[in-house]
mmCIF file of C-alpha atoms and ligand atoms in Angstrom:
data_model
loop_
_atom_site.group_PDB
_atom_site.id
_atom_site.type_symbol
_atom_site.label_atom_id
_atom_site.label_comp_id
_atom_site.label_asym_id
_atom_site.label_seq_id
_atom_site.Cartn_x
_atom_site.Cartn_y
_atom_site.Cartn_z
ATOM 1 C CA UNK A 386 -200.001 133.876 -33.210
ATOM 2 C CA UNK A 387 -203.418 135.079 -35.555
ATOM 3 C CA UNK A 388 -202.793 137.402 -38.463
ATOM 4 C CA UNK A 389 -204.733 139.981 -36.649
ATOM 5 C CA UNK A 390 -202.381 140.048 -33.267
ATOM 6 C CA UNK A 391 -199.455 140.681 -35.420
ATOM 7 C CA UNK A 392 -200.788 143.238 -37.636
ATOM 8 C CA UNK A 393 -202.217 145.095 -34.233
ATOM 9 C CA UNK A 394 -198.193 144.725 -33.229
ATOM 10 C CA UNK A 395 -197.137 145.887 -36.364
ATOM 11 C CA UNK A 396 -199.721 149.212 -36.162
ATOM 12 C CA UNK A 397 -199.070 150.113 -32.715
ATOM 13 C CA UNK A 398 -195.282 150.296 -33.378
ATOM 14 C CA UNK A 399 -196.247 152.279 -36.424
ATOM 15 C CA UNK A 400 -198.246 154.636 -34.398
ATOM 16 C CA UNK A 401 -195.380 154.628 -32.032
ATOM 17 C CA UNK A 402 -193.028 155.784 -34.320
ATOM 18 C CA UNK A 403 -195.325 158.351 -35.568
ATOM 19 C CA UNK A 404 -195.555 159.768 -32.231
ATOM 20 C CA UNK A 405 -191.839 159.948 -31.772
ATOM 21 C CA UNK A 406 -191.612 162.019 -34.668
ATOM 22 C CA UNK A 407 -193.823 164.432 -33.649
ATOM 23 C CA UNK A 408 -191.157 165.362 -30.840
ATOM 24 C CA UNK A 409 -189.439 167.571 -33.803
ATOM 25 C CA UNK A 410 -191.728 169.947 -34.269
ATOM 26 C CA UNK A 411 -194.789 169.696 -32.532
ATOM 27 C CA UNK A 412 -196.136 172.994 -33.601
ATOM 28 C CA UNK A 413 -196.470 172.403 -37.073
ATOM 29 C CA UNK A 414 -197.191 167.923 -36.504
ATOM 30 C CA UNK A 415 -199.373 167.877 -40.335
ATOM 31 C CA UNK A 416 -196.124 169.750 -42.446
ATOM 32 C CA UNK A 417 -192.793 168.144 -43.613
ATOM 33 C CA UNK A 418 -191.523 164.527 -43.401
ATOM 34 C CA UNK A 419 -194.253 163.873 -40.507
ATOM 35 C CA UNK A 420 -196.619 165.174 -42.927
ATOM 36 C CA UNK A 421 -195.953 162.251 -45.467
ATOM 37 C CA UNK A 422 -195.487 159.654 -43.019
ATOM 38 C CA UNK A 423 -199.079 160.399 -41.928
ATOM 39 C CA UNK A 424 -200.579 160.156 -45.016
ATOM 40 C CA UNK A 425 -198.794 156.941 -45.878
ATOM 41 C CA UNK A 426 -199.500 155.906 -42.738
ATOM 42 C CA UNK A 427 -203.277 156.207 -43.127
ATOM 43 C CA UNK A 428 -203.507 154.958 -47.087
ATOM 44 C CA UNK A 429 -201.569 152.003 -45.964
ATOM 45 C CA UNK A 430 -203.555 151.102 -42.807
ATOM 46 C CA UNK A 431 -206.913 152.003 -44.515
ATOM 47 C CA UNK A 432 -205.843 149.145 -47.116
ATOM 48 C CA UNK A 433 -205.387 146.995 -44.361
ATOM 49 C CA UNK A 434 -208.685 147.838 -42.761
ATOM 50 C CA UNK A 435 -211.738 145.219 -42.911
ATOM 51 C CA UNK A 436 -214.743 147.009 -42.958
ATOM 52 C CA UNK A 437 -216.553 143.870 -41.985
ATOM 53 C CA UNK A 438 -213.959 141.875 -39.695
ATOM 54 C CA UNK A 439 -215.284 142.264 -36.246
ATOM 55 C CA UNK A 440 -213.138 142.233 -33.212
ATOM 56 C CA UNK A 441 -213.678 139.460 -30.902
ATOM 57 C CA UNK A 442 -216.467 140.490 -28.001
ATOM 58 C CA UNK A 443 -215.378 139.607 -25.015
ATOM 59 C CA UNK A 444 -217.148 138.047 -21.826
ATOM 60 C CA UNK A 445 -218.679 139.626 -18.840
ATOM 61 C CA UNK A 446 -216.249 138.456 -16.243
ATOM 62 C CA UNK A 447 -213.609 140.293 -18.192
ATOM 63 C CA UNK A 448 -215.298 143.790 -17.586
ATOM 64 C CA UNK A 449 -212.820 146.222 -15.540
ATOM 65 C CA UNK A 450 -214.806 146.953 -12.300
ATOM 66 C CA UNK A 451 -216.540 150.871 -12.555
ATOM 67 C CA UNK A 452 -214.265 152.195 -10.101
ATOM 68 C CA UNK A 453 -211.065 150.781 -12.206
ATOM 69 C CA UNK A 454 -212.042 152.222 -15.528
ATOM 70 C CA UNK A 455 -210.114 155.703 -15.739
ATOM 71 C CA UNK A 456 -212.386 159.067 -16.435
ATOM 72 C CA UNK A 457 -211.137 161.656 -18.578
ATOM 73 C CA UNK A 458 -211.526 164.937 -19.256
ATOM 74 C CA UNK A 459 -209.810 167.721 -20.937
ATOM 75 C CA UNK A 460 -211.019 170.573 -18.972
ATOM 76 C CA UNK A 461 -210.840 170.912 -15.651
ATOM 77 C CA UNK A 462 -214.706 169.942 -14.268
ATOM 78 C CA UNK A 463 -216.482 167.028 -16.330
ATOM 79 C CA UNK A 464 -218.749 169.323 -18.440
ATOM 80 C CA UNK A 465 -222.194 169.193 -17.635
ATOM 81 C CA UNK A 466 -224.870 169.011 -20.737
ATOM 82 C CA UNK A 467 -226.291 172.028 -22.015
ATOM 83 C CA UNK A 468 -230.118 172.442 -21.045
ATOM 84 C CA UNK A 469 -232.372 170.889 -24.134
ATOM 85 C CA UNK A 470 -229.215 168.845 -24.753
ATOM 86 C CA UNK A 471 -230.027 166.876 -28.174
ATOM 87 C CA UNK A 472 -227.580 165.119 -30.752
ATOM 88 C CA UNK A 473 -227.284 167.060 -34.079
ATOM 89 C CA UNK A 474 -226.359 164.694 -37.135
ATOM 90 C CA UNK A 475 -225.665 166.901 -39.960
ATOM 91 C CA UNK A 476 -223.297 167.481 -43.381
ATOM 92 C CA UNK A 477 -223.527 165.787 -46.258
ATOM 93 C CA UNK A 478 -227.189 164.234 -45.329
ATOM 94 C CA UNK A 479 -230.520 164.344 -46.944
ATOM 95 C CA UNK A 480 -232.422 165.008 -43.527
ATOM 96 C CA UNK A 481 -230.024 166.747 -40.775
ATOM 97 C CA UNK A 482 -231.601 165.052 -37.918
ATOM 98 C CA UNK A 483 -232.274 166.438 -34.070
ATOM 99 C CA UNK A 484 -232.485 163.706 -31.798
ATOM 100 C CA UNK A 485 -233.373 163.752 -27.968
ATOM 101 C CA UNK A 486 -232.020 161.084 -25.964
ATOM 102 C CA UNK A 487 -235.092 159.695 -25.830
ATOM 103 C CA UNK A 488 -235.406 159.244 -29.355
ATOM 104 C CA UNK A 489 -231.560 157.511 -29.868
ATOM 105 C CA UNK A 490 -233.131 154.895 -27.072
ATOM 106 C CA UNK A 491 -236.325 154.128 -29.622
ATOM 107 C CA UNK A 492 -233.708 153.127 -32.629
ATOM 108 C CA UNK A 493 -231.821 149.536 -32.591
ATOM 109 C CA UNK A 494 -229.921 149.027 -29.716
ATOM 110 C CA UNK A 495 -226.545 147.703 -30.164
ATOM 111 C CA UNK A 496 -224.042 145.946 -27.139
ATOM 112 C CA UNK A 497 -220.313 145.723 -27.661
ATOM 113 C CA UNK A 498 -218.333 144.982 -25.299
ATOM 114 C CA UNK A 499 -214.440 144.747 -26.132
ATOM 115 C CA UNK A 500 -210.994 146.154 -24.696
ATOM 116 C CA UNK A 501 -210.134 150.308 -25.139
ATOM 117 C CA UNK A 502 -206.844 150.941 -25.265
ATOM 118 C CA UNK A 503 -205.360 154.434 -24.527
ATOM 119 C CA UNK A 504 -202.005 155.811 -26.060
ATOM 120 C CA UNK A 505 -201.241 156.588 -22.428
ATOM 121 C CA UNK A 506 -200.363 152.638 -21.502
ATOM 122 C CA UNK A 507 -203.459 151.276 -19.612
ATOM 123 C CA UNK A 508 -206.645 148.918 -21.361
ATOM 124 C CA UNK A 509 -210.038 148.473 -19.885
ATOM 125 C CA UNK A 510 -213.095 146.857 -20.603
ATOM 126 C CA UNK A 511 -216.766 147.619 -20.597
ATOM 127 C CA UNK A 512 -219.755 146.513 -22.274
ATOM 128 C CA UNK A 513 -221.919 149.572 -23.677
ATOM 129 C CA UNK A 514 -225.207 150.264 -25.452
ATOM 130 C CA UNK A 515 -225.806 152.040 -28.064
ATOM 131 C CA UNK A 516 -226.739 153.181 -31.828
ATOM 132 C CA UNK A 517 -224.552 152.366 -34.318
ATOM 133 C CA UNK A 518 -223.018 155.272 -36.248
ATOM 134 C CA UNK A 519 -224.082 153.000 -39.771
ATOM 135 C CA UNK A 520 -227.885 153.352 -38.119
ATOM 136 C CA UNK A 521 -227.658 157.258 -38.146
ATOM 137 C CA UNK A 522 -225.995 157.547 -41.701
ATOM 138 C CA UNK A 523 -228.678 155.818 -42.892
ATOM 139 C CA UNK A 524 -231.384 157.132 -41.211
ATOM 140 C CA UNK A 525 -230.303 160.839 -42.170
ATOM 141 C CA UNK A 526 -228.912 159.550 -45.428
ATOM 142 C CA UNK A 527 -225.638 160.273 -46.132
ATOM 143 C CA UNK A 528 -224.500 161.338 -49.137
ATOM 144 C CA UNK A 529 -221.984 159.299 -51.406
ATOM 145 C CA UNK A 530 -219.996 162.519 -51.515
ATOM 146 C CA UNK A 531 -219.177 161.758 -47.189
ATOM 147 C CA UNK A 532 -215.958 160.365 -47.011
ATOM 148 C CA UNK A 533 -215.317 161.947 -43.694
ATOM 149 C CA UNK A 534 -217.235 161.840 -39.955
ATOM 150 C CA UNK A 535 -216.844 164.613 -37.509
ATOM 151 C CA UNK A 536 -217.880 164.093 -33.662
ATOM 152 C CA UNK A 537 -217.838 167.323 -31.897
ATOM 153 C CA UNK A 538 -217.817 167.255 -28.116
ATOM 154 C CA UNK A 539 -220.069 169.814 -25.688
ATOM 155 C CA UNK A 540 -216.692 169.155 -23.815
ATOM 156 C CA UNK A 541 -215.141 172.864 -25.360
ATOM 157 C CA UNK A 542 -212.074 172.047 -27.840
ATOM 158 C CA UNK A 543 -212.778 168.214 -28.089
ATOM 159 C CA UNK A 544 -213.633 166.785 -31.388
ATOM 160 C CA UNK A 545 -212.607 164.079 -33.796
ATOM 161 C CA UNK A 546 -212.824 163.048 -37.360
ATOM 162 C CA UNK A 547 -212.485 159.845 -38.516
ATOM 163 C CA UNK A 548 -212.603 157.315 -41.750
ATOM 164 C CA UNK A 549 -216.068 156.319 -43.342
ATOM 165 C CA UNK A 550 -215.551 153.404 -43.311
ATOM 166 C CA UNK A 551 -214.150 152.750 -39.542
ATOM 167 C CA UNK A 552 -217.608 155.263 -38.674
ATOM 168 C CA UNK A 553 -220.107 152.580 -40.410
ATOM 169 C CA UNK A 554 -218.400 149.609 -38.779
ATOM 170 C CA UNK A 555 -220.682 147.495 -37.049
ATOM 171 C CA UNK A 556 -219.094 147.929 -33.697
ATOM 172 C CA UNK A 557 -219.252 151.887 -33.886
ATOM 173 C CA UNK A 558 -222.160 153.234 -31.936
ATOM 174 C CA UNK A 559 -222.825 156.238 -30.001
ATOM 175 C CA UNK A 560 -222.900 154.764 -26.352
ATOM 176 C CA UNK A 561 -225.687 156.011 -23.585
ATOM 177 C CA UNK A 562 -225.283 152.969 -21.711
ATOM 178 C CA UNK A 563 -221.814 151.576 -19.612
ATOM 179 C CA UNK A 564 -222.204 147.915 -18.297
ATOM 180 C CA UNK A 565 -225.782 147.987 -18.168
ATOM 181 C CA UNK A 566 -226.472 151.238 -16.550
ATOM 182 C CA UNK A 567 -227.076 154.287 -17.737
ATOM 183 C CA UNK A 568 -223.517 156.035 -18.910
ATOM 184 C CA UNK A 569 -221.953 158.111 -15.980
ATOM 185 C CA UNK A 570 -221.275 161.636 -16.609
ATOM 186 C CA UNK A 571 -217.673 160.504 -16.323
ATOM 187 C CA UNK A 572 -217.771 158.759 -19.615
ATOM 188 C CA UNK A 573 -219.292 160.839 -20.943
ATOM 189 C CA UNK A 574 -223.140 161.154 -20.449
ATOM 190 C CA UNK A 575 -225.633 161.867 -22.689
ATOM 191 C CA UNK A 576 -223.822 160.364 -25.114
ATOM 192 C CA UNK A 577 -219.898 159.293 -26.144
ATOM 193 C CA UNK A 578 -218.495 157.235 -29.270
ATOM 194 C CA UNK A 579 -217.392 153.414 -28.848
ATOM 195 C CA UNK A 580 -215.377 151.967 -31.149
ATOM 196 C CA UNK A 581 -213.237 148.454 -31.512
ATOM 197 C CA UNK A 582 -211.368 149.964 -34.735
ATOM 198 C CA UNK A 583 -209.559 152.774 -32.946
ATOM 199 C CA UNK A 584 -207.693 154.137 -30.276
ATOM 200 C CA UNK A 585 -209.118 156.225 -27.183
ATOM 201 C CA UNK A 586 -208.830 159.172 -28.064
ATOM 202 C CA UNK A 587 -210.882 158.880 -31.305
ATOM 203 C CA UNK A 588 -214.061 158.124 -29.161
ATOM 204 C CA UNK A 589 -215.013 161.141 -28.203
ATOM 205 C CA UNK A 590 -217.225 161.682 -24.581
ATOM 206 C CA UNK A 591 -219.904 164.238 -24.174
ATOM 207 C CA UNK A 592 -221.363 164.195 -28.205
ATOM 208 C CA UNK A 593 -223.211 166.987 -28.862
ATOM 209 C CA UNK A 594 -223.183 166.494 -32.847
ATOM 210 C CA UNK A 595 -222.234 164.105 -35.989
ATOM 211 C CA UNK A 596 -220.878 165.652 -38.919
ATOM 212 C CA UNK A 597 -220.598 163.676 -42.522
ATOM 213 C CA UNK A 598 -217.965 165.698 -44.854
ATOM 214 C CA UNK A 599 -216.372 165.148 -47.945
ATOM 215 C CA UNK A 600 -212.908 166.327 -46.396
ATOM 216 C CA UNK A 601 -210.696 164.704 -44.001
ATOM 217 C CA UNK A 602 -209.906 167.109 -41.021
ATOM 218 C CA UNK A 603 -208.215 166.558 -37.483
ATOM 219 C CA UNK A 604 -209.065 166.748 -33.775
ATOM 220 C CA UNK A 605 -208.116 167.700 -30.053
ATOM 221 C CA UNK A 606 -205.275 164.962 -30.184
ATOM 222 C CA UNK A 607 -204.716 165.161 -33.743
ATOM 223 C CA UNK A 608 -203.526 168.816 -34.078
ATOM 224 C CA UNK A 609 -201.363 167.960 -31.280
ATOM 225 C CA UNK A 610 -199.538 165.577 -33.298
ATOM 226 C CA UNK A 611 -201.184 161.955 -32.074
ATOM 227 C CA UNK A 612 -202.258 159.955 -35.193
ATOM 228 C CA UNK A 613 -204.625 160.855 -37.061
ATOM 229 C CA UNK A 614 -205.974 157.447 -38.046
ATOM 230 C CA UNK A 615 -205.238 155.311 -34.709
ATOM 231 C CA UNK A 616 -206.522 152.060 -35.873
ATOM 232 C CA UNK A 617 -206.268 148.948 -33.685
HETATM 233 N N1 MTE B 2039 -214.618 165.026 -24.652
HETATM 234 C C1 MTE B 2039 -213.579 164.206 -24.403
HETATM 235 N N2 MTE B 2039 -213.573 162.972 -24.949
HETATM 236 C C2 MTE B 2039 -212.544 162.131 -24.705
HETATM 237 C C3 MTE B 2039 -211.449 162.518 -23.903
HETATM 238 C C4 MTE B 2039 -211.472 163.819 -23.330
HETATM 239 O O1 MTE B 2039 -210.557 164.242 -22.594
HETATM 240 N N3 MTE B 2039 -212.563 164.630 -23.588
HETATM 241 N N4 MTE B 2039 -210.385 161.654 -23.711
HETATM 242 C C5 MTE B 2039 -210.217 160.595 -24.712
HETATM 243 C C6 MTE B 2039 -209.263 159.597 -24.303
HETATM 244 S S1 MTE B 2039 -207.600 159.973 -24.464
HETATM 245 C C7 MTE B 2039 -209.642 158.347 -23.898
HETATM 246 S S2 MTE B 2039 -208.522 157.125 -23.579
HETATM 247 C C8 MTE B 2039 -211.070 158.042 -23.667
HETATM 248 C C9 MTE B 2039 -211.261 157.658 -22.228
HETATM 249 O O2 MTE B 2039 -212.584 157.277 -21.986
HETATM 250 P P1 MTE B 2039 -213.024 157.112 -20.477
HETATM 251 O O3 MTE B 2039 -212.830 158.442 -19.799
HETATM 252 O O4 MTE B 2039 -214.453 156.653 -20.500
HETATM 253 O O5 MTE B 2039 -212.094 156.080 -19.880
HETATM 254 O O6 MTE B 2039 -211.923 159.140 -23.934
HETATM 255 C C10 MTE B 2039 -211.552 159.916 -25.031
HETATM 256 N N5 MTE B 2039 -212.577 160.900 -25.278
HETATM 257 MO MO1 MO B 2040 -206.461 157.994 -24.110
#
């Protein structure tokens, strides 16, 4: 068995427990004895985390067929992009930037293509297109001071926040493409988050901006009591 496949054990039975605990009082998930786990939780798996380890991209017969790939959706219609829809990146930058679809096509393209896994039991893979999140920091330039990124969601109430470092990994990018098409509505067209560092909740659909802050803060899932960091 690799080092990494029994750390990934090791996490997800952390996370686990974390969510069990959350049972207790799920009002108030961030105060109390949950409160410390958390933050222990996320020191010790941001010292395990490898900025530059990449997870292992997988091959095109293993992509989950379209039609097999759940949708999600908080609300109860998939929300439908606001007229002039156009990514915001903005916080802690030099240049907040505006940028039209259009324009996110223009800069590097990146592929990934490597298993999600939701806290909800089921895994899927897709391959997806993108800009990396590391190509927008720099672009805008992010300050040192950013320690933080915010995606909020035209979806109403759905937003994340997330590490730095897990943001700037190489196989982080904001997705507009789903196994080379253009991304469904679905998942979350214009534009959603894709990750192989976290969990499926962190990669939020329907982007309508990027925020880089110098405080950590939580999310739709997060407030509810799910884990804040969700590393896999
Ligand atoms: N805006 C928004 N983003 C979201 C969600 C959501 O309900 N709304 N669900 C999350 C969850 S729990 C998962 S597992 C993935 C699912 O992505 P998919 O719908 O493309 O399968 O999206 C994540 N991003
Ligand atoms: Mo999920």
């Amino acid at each position: 068995m690799s080092g990494g496949t029994t750390r990934r054990r090791f996490l997800r039975g952390a996370g686990l427990l974390a969510l069990g605990g959350v049972a207790c009082d799920s009002s108030r998930p961030r105060e109390g004895f949950l409160g410390l786990m958390e933050r222990a939780n996320e020191r010790f798996q941001r010292a395990l985390f490898d900025p530059k380890r990449l997870a292992p991209e997988l091959a095109p017969e293993e992509e989950t067929p379209l039609a097999a790939f759940p949708e999600y959706r908080i609300g109860r219609t998939f929300p439908v992009a606001p007229a002039g829809w156009a990514l915001a990146v903005r916080g802690l930058v030099a240049t907040p930037l505006t940028l039209t679809l259009a324009d996110l096509e223009r800069l590097p393209r990146t592929r990934t293509r490597v298993r999600h896994h939701c806290v909800e039991g089921w895994s899927a893979v897709a391959s997806w297109d993108g800009v990396r999140v590391s190509e927008l920091a720099r672009l805008a330039g992010a300050d040192r001071r950013a320690r933080y990124v915010e995606f909020q969601s035209f979806e109403s109430g759905y937003w994340s926040s997330w590490d730095l470092e897990s943001a700037l990994h190489p196989q982080t990018i904001l997705a507009y493409g789903m196994d080379g098409r253009r991304l469904p509505v679905e998942h979350g067209a214009p534009l959603r988050l894709y990750t192989a560092v976290k969990l499926g909740y962190k990669m939020v659909k329907w982007v309508t901006a990027v925020a880089f802050l110098p405080e950590r803060s939580g999310g739709y899932w997060e407030d509810r009591g799910y884990e804040w960091y969700a590393g896999v």
